[in-house]
Amino acid sequence: MSEFKMTTIEEMEAATNRLLETGAKVGADAWQFRVKNQTPHCKFGEQGVCCRICAMGPCRITPKAPRGICGCDAHGIVGRNFLKFTAAGAATHSDHGREICHTLYCTAEDGNYKVKDPDKLLRLAKEWGVETEGKDIYDLAHEMAEIGLMEYGKPFGYQKFLDRMPEGQKEKLIENEIAPRAIDREVSTSLHMAHMGCSSLPEALVKQSLRAGMADGWGGSMMGTEFSDVLFGTPKPIDTEANLGVMVAENVNIVVHGHDPSLSEMICEYADSPEMIAYAKEMGAKGITVSGVCCTSNEVAMRRGVPMAGNFLQQENVVLTGACEAIVVDVQCIFPALGPLSKCFHTKFVTTSPIAQMPDSEFIRFNAETAGENAKAIVKMAIENFKNRKPELVHIPDMKAKATVGYSVEAIVKTLDGVTNSQVDETGTTKPLLECITSGVIRGAVAMVGCNNPKIRPDYAHIELMKKLIANDIIVIASGCSAQAAAKAGLMDKSAKEICGAGLKRVCELADIPPVLHMGSCVDISRMMILAAELAKDSGLQINQLPVVGCAPEWMSEKAVSIGNYVVGTGIDTFLGVDPYVSGSSEMCELLTEGTRKWTGAAYTVETDIEKLTDLMIERIEEKRTALGI
Ligand code: BF8
Ligand code: SF4
């Protein structure tokens, strides 16, 4: 009999309810209460038919008022809103990538940041045609960082990484005006197009949405990922744990939250130092535990095995344990609620980035040049805060699951080499994985990504979908909060093979992998694009022919829409469990669910019934197999 036991949603909900009881004692607010105050949501907003981009409005489209004051109809308003949503997401991911380029530019032999993976830097330099012979690795790092930064504003040409696409695909994107030029240009052009009196033609707005998304996925995010690997190491399989039980009552608990690994890496570095551990002991703790929330957690989990306390809708829970000395944040997906909430406890809420400044926080500005000092100050502050804990409020749910994480493309290729070939494939291609797919041992792959959203029972869609997919011999690659949902449930434990179909189970056994592979944070969805491109090239197919789909069942952020657009732009059908505020325009719905096919070979499916969503994905994968005759 299998000994594998998943953590159920009901168990996680019971743990949350117990924490909310602690919150009630100290008068803490929580998202569960705020949702009640905000629902039902505004129907105009939900349908995307509210326009406030000029001061003649706001205009709202109704049957009685089918046009705004300027004459724009619902299709134009919904289209512009969709484009602005995408542009914000593309800007956000790409600005993260830009920060990473700057960090790379600050590396030095004796500096705060070093080149941890010089081989990857050399590979990237060769790919970009940069001379490496006889060059000091740090000189090369600075040169590559500068070229990377130029990708944001270069006056001519397309994103360099588009050359990674299978033959003909880049040309097709250029022909359809979806190939991204300079990243900042695509964001600016999007805002320009969505300005009062510019585009109101849905087709043009959708095309630009795809192009802005592509500037993120094949530009900003891809550089963010690749250069993060150069700086902090390319992830390899590593064991860790997930859920709130990773926090340790006797230790100083520091929780890192946000997205940029430049901060969290440095915090982990100092929290591990003998000096800081000795100081923690002096202050009455047994040691220091760093754990993470959201994507920065994925970053340090993938590279260091740092445990994951939780995902997006669990961020308040870490404070509600009463055992969090400091929650240290950088950028994106941080609830402003953490400020007032931390005031109900002894927790220090530390903001570090000029990009994400919030009331009721302590702002310690984090710079690449002073990163060491900043991190040390933060770790010390947390240690010194240990004595301020209120023991009667401390309750850490006894709940955690084992997870093996760290599946970069490099790691997947290396690991799966052993599956169909008894000898390791020296060329390091995706062919062994392709053989599993063509033979039908694995039916296909689903890239599970994205957030939590109170519109969906938190984590339920992620977990239920994944369970059904793996039971149907479909391998899952996951990132972002979806990956953390899987890890918390136990689906990244290698013993989760017990609940897979026979084919996938065999692959998991032979390759010694879990059936849900952790590919990292949300910028790392670019890793998934690289993998898809490699699979296409190694099989001689186009990406849209592969039995692979993407899915964001509980998404909520603008970044997620940008991602959706680059996944579709790449040629991968994308399934959403939450509507992207487009239901108010039949033309926009048609374009997004079918019309994009003529440009990219892929489109969206929106289905809020999770059971149906899963079946639709399985059907699509089987359709692709049939079309290939496999
Ligand atoms: O970038 S999955 S809630 S944490 S947006 Fe945010 Fe969504 Fe989580 Fe990471 Ni991605
Ligand atoms: Fe109204 Fe047109 Fe102004 Fe929008 S741009 S607020 S639809 S007048």
XYZ file of C-alpha atoms and ligand atoms in Angstrom:
648
model
C 0.000 0.000 0.000
C 1.141 3.499 -0.712
C 2.148 5.594 2.256
C 1.652 8.816 0.351
C -0.706 11.225 2.027
C -1.577 14.621 0.657
C -2.401 17.628 2.780
C -6.025 18.400 1.960
C -7.607 21.763 1.297
C -9.862 21.157 4.299
C -6.841 20.728 6.562
C -5.289 23.928 5.196
C -8.551 25.805 5.698
C -8.847 24.558 9.275
C -5.315 25.836 9.935
C -6.222 29.222 8.491
C -9.382 29.407 10.603
C -7.386 28.680 13.720
C -5.023 31.557 12.804
C -7.951 33.885 12.206
C -9.021 33.133 15.800
C -5.672 34.516 16.960
C -6.285 37.497 14.691
C -9.693 38.093 16.301
C -8.041 38.321 19.728
C -5.897 41.248 18.607
C -8.449 42.918 16.349
C -6.641 41.987 13.120
C -8.244 42.462 9.734
C -7.854 39.804 7.024
C -8.635 39.398 3.331
C -11.438 36.991 4.180
C -13.312 39.919 5.783
C -12.389 42.499 3.183
C -13.755 40.275 0.401
C -17.137 40.372 2.111
C -17.040 44.184 2.110
C -16.120 44.318 -1.569
C -18.647 41.873 -2.987
C -20.661 41.800 -5.116
C -18.154 43.511 -7.388
C -19.058 46.306 -9.804
C -20.586 44.732 -12.916
C -19.151 47.390 -15.251
C -15.666 46.705 -13.969
C -16.162 42.956 -14.193
C -17.211 43.168 -17.824
C -14.464 45.653 -18.655
C -16.911 48.256 -19.991
C -15.959 51.165 -17.745
C -13.659 53.785 -19.265
C -11.941 56.542 -17.317
C -9.004 57.361 -19.575
C -10.170 60.913 -20.179
C -11.856 63.538 -18.050
C -15.026 63.660 -20.131
C -15.904 60.340 -18.455
C -15.990 58.078 -16.672
C -18.199 56.385 -19.272
C -19.968 53.095 -18.762
C -21.535 51.046 -21.508
C -25.129 49.876 -21.048
C -27.838 48.869 -23.556
C -29.177 52.410 -23.210
C -25.768 54.033 -23.564
C -23.880 51.904 -26.102
C -21.104 54.455 -26.656
C -18.924 56.677 -24.475
C -18.957 60.448 -24.955
C -16.173 60.197 -27.572
C -18.166 57.506 -29.361
C -16.050 54.544 -28.317
C -18.058 51.313 -28.105
C -17.762 48.404 -25.672
C -15.275 46.556 -27.901
C -12.859 49.480 -27.951
C -13.183 50.112 -24.218
C -12.734 46.457 -23.283
C -9.798 46.184 -25.724
C -8.027 49.237 -24.339
C -8.530 48.046 -20.778
C -7.110 44.653 -21.713
C -4.072 46.241 -23.355
C -3.399 48.507 -20.375
C -3.698 45.538 -18.032
C -1.149 43.652 -20.124
C 1.226 46.587 -20.422
C 1.294 47.007 -16.642
C 2.143 43.344 -16.222
C 4.827 43.431 -18.909
C 6.335 46.561 -17.344
C 6.408 44.951 -13.919
C 8.119 41.701 -14.894
C 10.468 43.511 -17.226
C 11.458 46.087 -14.638
C 12.325 43.190 -12.357
C 14.497 41.868 -15.199
C 16.099 45.289 -15.508
C 16.963 45.292 -11.789
C 18.643 41.928 -12.263
C 20.660 43.352 -15.189
C 21.765 46.182 -12.894
C 22.717 43.701 -10.180
C 24.761 41.795 -12.764
C 26.434 45.050 -13.676
C 27.386 45.518 -9.992
C 29.104 42.138 -9.648
C 32.742 42.104 -8.595
C 35.255 39.491 -7.458
C 35.161 41.020 -3.961
C 31.692 42.606 -4.141
C 28.325 41.828 -2.574
C 27.252 40.027 -5.730
C 29.354 37.545 -7.644
C 29.019 35.444 -10.773
C 27.973 32.040 -9.415
C 27.449 30.317 -12.758
C 30.242 31.472 -15.093
C 29.495 28.648 -17.558
C 25.990 29.937 -18.078
C 27.335 33.448 -18.601
C 29.730 32.116 -21.234
C 26.922 30.213 -22.964
C 24.746 33.334 -23.045
C 27.630 35.450 -24.343
C 28.223 32.980 -27.178
C 24.517 32.998 -27.954
C 24.577 36.794 -28.236
C 27.762 36.776 -30.285
C 29.880 38.427 -27.603
C 33.604 37.663 -27.674
C 34.592 35.699 -24.574
C 38.152 34.666 -25.399
C 40.634 35.874 -22.803
C 38.059 38.094 -21.137
C 37.842 38.441 -17.357
C 34.527 36.918 -16.219
C 33.516 40.132 -14.451
C 34.283 42.254 -17.494
C 32.113 39.876 -19.460
C 29.347 40.090 -16.842
C 29.341 43.884 -17.106
C 29.326 43.790 -20.886
C 26.427 41.323 -20.968
C 24.507 43.377 -18.394
C 24.873 46.435 -20.562
C 23.728 44.617 -23.683
C 20.794 43.273 -21.666
C 19.889 46.780 -20.544
C 19.986 47.954 -24.157
C 17.268 45.414 -24.964
C 14.945 47.750 -23.097
C 15.480 50.746 -25.307
C 17.286 49.787 -28.489
C 15.987 51.786 -31.437
C 15.948 48.952 -33.965
C 15.475 45.202 -34.160
C 13.662 42.579 -32.099
C 14.325 40.899 -28.768
C 17.491 38.839 -29.014
C 16.016 35.765 -27.354
C 13.482 35.339 -30.182
C 16.309 33.570 -32.003
C 15.674 30.693 -29.601
C 12.399 29.929 -31.362
C 12.062 27.052 -33.822
C 12.738 27.911 -37.427
C 10.208 30.173 -39.049
C 8.353 31.151 -35.882
C 10.147 34.453 -35.329
C 9.521 35.411 -38.954
C 5.846 34.610 -38.554
C 5.676 36.830 -35.483
C 7.418 39.639 -37.355
C 5.016 39.262 -40.249
C 2.042 39.543 -37.894
C 3.556 42.453 -35.962
C 3.692 40.490 -32.753
C 7.483 40.117 -32.521
C 8.584 42.364 -29.650
C 10.967 45.231 -30.335
C 12.596 47.106 -27.414
C 10.812 46.215 -24.169
C 10.157 49.781 -23.033
C 8.905 50.603 -26.495
C 6.248 47.901 -26.358
C 5.047 49.149 -22.975
C 5.016 52.788 -24.141
C 3.377 51.947 -27.450
C 0.679 50.050 -25.568
C -0.070 53.065 -23.372
C 0.021 55.301 -26.435
C -2.431 53.077 -28.306
C -4.750 53.006 -25.299
C -4.743 56.791 -24.917
C -7.894 58.766 -25.600
C -8.403 59.112 -29.319
C -5.948 56.382 -30.417
C -6.852 52.725 -31.045
C -10.346 51.419 -30.532
C -10.094 48.567 -33.033
C -10.111 45.305 -31.029
C -7.864 43.472 -33.507
C -5.122 46.108 -33.174
C -5.443 46.182 -29.392
C -5.190 42.405 -29.091
C -2.158 42.268 -31.378
C -0.364 44.860 -29.291
C -1.352 42.985 -26.114
C 0.368 39.922 -27.526
C 3.421 41.945 -28.513
C 3.706 43.607 -25.083
C 3.367 40.191 -23.470
C 6.062 38.791 -25.762
C 8.390 41.654 -24.743
C 7.949 40.366 -21.206
C 8.245 36.621 -21.790
C 10.978 36.651 -24.424
C 12.591 39.857 -23.151
C 12.385 41.181 -19.590
C 11.388 37.971 -17.833
C 13.772 35.825 -19.830
C 16.687 38.103 -19.016
C 15.547 38.200 -15.379
C 15.674 34.423 -15.241
C 18.861 33.840 -17.213
C 20.872 36.508 -15.415
C 19.517 35.441 -12.013
C 20.978 32.019 -12.779
C 24.318 33.629 -13.636
C 24.240 35.598 -10.373
C 22.830 33.073 -7.948
C 23.303 29.714 -9.659
C 21.201 27.686 -12.088
C 18.712 25.632 -10.051
C 19.252 21.903 -9.636
C 16.953 19.441 -7.852
C 17.013 20.104 -4.126
C 14.841 18.997 -1.194
C 12.809 21.430 0.834
C 9.472 21.733 2.638
C 6.346 23.805 2.234
C 3.525 25.262 4.326
C 3.371 27.250 7.546
C 4.801 24.398 9.602
C 8.246 25.280 8.219
C 8.381 28.191 10.681
C 10.088 27.143 13.927
C 8.684 28.404 17.225
C 12.050 28.390 19.046
C 13.842 30.280 16.276
C 13.917 33.826 15.023
C 11.610 33.661 11.990
C 12.380 35.877 9.043
C 9.954 35.670 6.138
C 11.042 36.965 2.740
C 8.264 38.021 0.399
C 8.149 39.548 -3.062
C 10.043 38.729 -6.227
C 13.589 40.001 -6.581
C 16.165 37.425 -5.494
C 18.819 40.135 -5.034
C 17.323 40.910 -1.612
C 16.293 37.449 -0.460
C 19.606 35.837 -1.471
C 21.467 38.347 0.647
C 19.117 37.889 3.637
C 19.609 34.111 3.445
C 23.362 34.609 3.250
C 23.474 36.676 6.441
C 20.889 34.633 8.340
C 23.175 31.634 7.770
C 26.288 33.335 9.057
C 27.803 32.059 12.346
C 27.887 35.637 13.628
C 24.129 36.112 13.242
C 23.292 32.646 14.564
C 25.389 33.344 17.664
C 23.616 36.656 18.095
C 20.204 34.948 17.826
C 21.247 32.522 20.578
C 22.391 35.404 22.728
C 18.926 36.886 22.334
C 17.273 33.703 23.592
C 16.400 31.924 20.331
C 17.720 28.538 19.218
C 18.596 29.744 15.742
C 17.272 31.541 12.685
C 14.738 30.225 10.191
C 14.266 31.999 6.906
C 11.189 30.975 4.965
C 9.423 32.585 2.041
C 6.145 33.705 0.577
C 5.303 34.207 -3.112
C 7.911 34.242 -5.858
C 10.950 35.343 -3.916
C 10.300 32.202 -1.929
C 10.362 30.177 -5.138
C 13.693 31.769 -6.047
C 15.455 30.872 -2.802
C 13.732 27.493 -2.576
C 15.002 26.554 -6.050
C 18.562 27.609 -5.356
C 19.042 27.051 -1.620
C 16.265 24.737 -0.479
C 14.887 27.542 1.736
C 11.420 26.348 2.851
C 8.232 27.904 1.477
C 5.855 29.216 4.153
C 3.110 29.749 1.631
C 1.707 31.473 -1.407
C -0.174 34.668 -2.155
C -3.295 34.278 -0.006
C -1.255 32.894 2.862
C 0.852 36.035 3.310
C -1.234 37.316 6.201
C -1.115 33.895 7.845
C 2.631 34.113 8.451
C 2.080 37.184 10.629
C -0.962 35.596 12.299
C 1.316 32.817 13.649
C 2.574 35.380 16.143
C 6.028 33.908 15.545
C 7.215 36.093 12.676
C 9.911 38.493 13.799
C 10.189 40.201 10.432
C 8.458 39.986 7.092
C 10.882 41.493 4.610
C 9.494 42.468 1.242
C 10.847 43.746 -2.048
C 8.369 44.208 -4.915
C 5.014 42.895 -6.236
C 2.102 40.970 -4.740
C 2.631 42.385 -1.259
C -0.604 43.186 0.581
C -0.591 46.728 1.982
C -2.591 44.986 4.721
C 0.697 43.685 6.135
C 1.405 47.117 7.611
C -1.621 47.390 9.933
C -1.591 43.618 10.535
C 2.009 43.609 11.729
C 1.067 46.368 14.203
C -1.307 43.885 15.906
C 1.703 41.660 16.588
C 5.380 42.239 17.356
C 6.268 41.643 13.679
C 8.450 44.135 11.832
C 7.168 44.810 8.348
C 10.263 45.838 6.400
C 9.928 47.380 2.966
C 13.145 47.689 0.978
C 12.381 48.969 -2.502
C 11.510 52.476 -3.675
C 9.141 50.670 -6.077
C 7.019 49.244 -3.242
C 6.709 51.703 -0.349
C 3.871 51.210 2.106
C 2.402 52.815 5.205
C 3.136 51.212 8.586
C 6.394 49.688 7.426
C 10.032 50.244 8.268
C 11.788 51.244 5.084
C 15.364 50.038 4.753
C 16.413 50.980 1.263
C 18.194 48.103 -0.382
C 20.919 48.849 -2.922
C 23.179 46.534 -4.845
C 26.177 48.553 -3.626
C 25.215 48.334 0.064
C 23.344 45.018 -0.041
C 25.524 43.317 2.557
C 25.084 46.063 5.146
C 21.341 46.345 4.435
C 20.784 42.609 4.808
C 22.789 42.488 8.008
C 20.782 45.370 9.487
C 17.522 43.603 8.636
C 18.608 40.258 10.088
C 19.810 42.013 13.272
C 16.524 43.874 13.571
C 14.631 40.587 13.383
C 16.863 38.955 15.989
C 16.458 41.857 18.378
C 12.702 41.644 17.914
C 12.543 38.034 19.175
C 12.208 39.175 22.796
C 9.089 41.180 21.922
C 7.050 38.120 21.006
C 3.831 37.575 22.917
C 3.987 33.847 23.745
C 0.214 33.626 24.239
C -0.280 34.598 20.585
C 2.186 32.089 19.127
C 0.613 29.285 17.146
C 2.302 27.720 14.140
C 0.092 25.156 12.371
C 1.750 21.762 12.461
C 1.482 21.335 8.743
C 4.159 20.916 6.110
C 4.956 18.710 3.147
C 8.185 17.510 1.596
C 9.061 18.852 -1.841
C 11.836 18.397 -4.358
C 12.260 21.624 -6.310
C 14.795 23.202 -8.666
C 13.797 21.983 -12.125
C 15.388 24.507 -14.439
C 15.430 23.533 -18.128
C 19.024 22.444 -17.650
C 18.018 20.243 -14.715
C 15.027 18.716 -16.533
C 17.097 17.870 -19.596
C 19.788 16.294 -17.443
C 17.374 14.373 -15.215
C 15.137 13.006 -17.956
C 18.088 11.876 -20.025
C 18.100 8.723 -17.929
C 14.499 7.731 -18.647
C 14.274 6.292 -22.129
C 17.996 5.895 -22.702
C 19.939 3.700 -20.396
C 22.994 5.768 -21.224
C 23.004 9.495 -20.649
C 22.464 11.513 -23.795
C 25.688 13.432 -24.239
C 24.099 16.107 -26.369
C 21.726 17.121 -23.582
C 18.595 17.453 -25.691
C 14.944 17.085 -24.805
C 14.738 13.933 -26.957
C 14.225 11.509 -24.053
C 11.269 13.589 -22.891
C 9.951 13.678 -26.453
C 10.209 9.910 -26.665
C 8.091 9.599 -23.514
C 5.512 11.866 -25.141
C 5.472 10.321 -28.605
C 5.288 6.789 -27.223
C 2.331 7.901 -25.115
C 3.931 6.957 -21.789
C 3.330 10.615 -21.004
C 0.342 12.067 -22.889
C 1.533 15.650 -22.728
C 2.468 18.474 -20.410
C 0.647 21.299 -18.686
C 2.367 24.448 -17.503
C 0.475 25.402 -14.331
C 1.083 28.957 -13.290
C -0.338 31.942 -11.505
C -1.790 33.190 -8.333
C -4.541 32.652 -5.808
C -7.709 34.652 -6.095
C -10.486 34.791 -3.491
C -12.933 34.215 -6.369
C -11.748 30.609 -6.207
C -11.349 28.528 -3.067
C -7.612 29.150 -2.453
C -5.373 26.450 -3.929
C -8.357 24.217 -4.696
C -8.223 24.699 -8.453
C -4.449 24.280 -8.609
C -4.453 21.095 -6.584
C -7.538 19.425 -8.061
C -6.388 20.172 -11.601
C -2.948 18.787 -10.998
C -4.269 15.631 -9.346
C -6.450 14.876 -12.337
C -3.747 15.708 -14.875
C -1.122 13.461 -13.327
C -3.680 10.681 -12.938
C -4.107 10.988 -16.714
C -0.357 10.660 -17.384
C 0.099 14.352 -18.064
C 3.236 15.772 -16.510
C 2.870 19.133 -14.807
C 5.447 21.872 -14.696
C 4.572 24.613 -12.240
C 5.738 28.019 -11.185
C 4.730 30.919 -8.985
C 1.959 30.448 -6.462
C 0.715 27.418 -8.377
C 3.995 25.660 -7.601
C 3.607 26.516 -3.932
C 0.060 25.173 -3.889
C 1.417 21.909 -5.286
C 4.264 21.815 -2.784
C 1.974 22.483 0.182
C -0.341 19.681 -0.887
C 2.545 17.243 -1.281
C 2.453 16.964 -5.078
C 6.156 17.817 -5.301
C 7.014 14.949 -3.004
C 8.479 12.118 -5.065
C 6.003 9.700 -3.453
C 3.207 11.577 -5.216
C 3.968 9.205 -8.101
C 1.543 6.872 -6.318
C -1.403 8.924 -7.528
C -0.197 9.137 -11.152
C -1.301 7.108 -14.124
C 0.870 4.068 -14.856
C 2.952 5.782 -17.549
C 3.833 8.905 -15.618
C 4.423 6.829 -12.512
C 7.011 4.791 -14.412
C 8.754 7.949 -15.647
C 8.796 9.364 -12.112
C 10.296 6.142 -10.820
C 12.945 5.863 -13.514
C 13.950 9.519 -13.417
C 13.415 9.866 -9.660
C 11.281 12.981 -10.015
C 7.979 14.172 -8.581
C 5.086 14.329 -11.089
C 4.789 18.094 -10.622
C 8.068 19.834 -11.407
C 8.869 23.157 -9.747
C 10.253 25.475 -12.427
C 10.514 28.570 -10.262
C 8.946 31.966 -9.926
C 6.688 33.799 -12.378
C 9.546 35.380 -14.324
C 10.709 31.765 -14.685
C 7.728 31.009 -16.903
C 10.283 32.050 -19.487
C 11.993 28.728 -18.601
C 8.803 26.994 -19.726
C 8.935 28.900 -23.019
C 12.552 27.825 -23.531
C 11.623 24.217 -22.807
C 8.731 24.372 -25.282
C 11.018 25.885 -27.919
C 13.617 23.161 -27.321
C 10.975 20.424 -27.548
C 9.773 21.917 -30.833
C 13.265 22.196 -32.277
C 14.258 18.686 -31.202
C 11.095 17.237 -32.716
C 11.081 19.334 -35.880
C 7.630 20.685 -34.997
C 6.281 24.146 -34.358
C 5.500 24.963 -30.714
C 1.745 25.059 -31.330
C 1.802 21.439 -32.515
C 3.130 20.083 -29.224
C 0.673 18.389 -26.824
C 1.378 21.096 -24.289
C -0.966 23.698 -22.795
C -0.733 26.437 -20.185
C -3.137 27.047 -17.320
C -3.681 29.788 -14.735
C -6.763 28.649 -12.819
C -6.651 31.153 -9.932
C -4.859 34.113 -11.498
C -5.330 37.666 -10.245
C -2.502 40.022 -11.304
C -1.718 42.167 -14.318
C 1.490 40.165 -14.633
C -0.596 37.042 -15.144
C -2.338 38.608 -18.142
C 0.995 39.589 -19.614
C 2.117 35.991 -19.115
C -1.058 34.670 -20.722
C -0.367 36.849 -23.725
C 3.161 35.611 -24.193
C 2.158 31.998 -23.688
C -0.491 32.403 -26.408
C 1.993 34.485 -28.436
C 4.451 31.602 -28.196
C 1.873 29.229 -29.640
C 0.604 27.505 -26.497
C -3.129 27.308 -25.780
C -3.859 28.919 -22.435
C -6.662 28.023 -20.040
C -7.907 30.547 -17.491
C -10.149 29.923 -14.498
C -10.910 33.628 -13.984
C -12.296 35.951 -16.658
C -9.911 38.787 -17.669
C -12.617 41.494 -17.610
C -13.516 41.040 -21.269
C -17.004 39.545 -21.113
C -18.505 42.942 -22.043
C -17.276 42.642 -25.640
C -18.244 39.796 -27.937
C -15.559 40.883 -30.398
C -12.810 40.790 -27.777
C -14.029 37.403 -26.527
C -13.967 36.039 -30.058
C -10.501 37.396 -30.754
C -9.001 36.050 -27.555
C -10.604 32.638 -27.708
C -10.188 32.044 -31.453
C -8.951 35.048 -33.420
C -5.346 34.942 -32.190
C -4.940 31.474 -33.752
C -4.361 32.958 -37.182
C -1.335 34.862 -35.860
C 0.181 32.511 -33.290
C -1.570 29.156 -33.636
C -2.944 29.420 -30.096
C -5.750 31.049 -28.134
C -7.349 31.335 -24.707
C -10.068 29.233 -23.146
C -11.862 30.739 -20.159
C -13.825 28.331 -17.980
C -14.666 29.039 -14.376
C -15.894 25.493 -13.700
C -12.660 23.800 -12.646
C -13.834 20.282 -13.446
C -14.712 21.368 -16.998
C -11.460 23.326 -17.317
C -9.465 20.160 -16.630
C -11.447 18.125 -19.130
C -10.991 20.815 -21.771
C -7.217 20.753 -21.283
C -7.048 16.985 -21.511
C -9.193 17.117 -24.657
C -6.912 19.734 -26.213
C -3.829 17.658 -25.478
C -5.449 14.595 -27.032
C -6.496 16.640 -30.090
C -2.894 17.716 -30.574
C -1.746 14.113 -30.307
C -4.308 12.999 -32.865
C -3.246 15.740 -35.255
C 0.331 14.475 -34.986
C -0.765 10.869 -35.371
C 0.765 9.832 -32.045
O 4.647 36.614 -9.776
S 1.773 33.834 -8.982
S 0.332 36.037 -6.765
S 3.575 35.886 -6.330
S 1.654 37.270 -9.676
Fe 2.027 37.138 -7.395
Fe 0.553 35.644 -8.852
Fe 1.876 34.644 -6.904
Fe 4.726 35.821 -8.133
Ni 3.089 35.531 -10.094
Fe -15.549 58.270 -22.161
Fe -14.271 58.164 -24.506
Fe -13.197 59.523 -22.441
Fe -13.337 56.864 -22.369
S -12.126 58.070 -23.798
S -13.835 58.269 -20.702
S -15.226 56.441 -23.465
S -15.103 59.966 -23.510
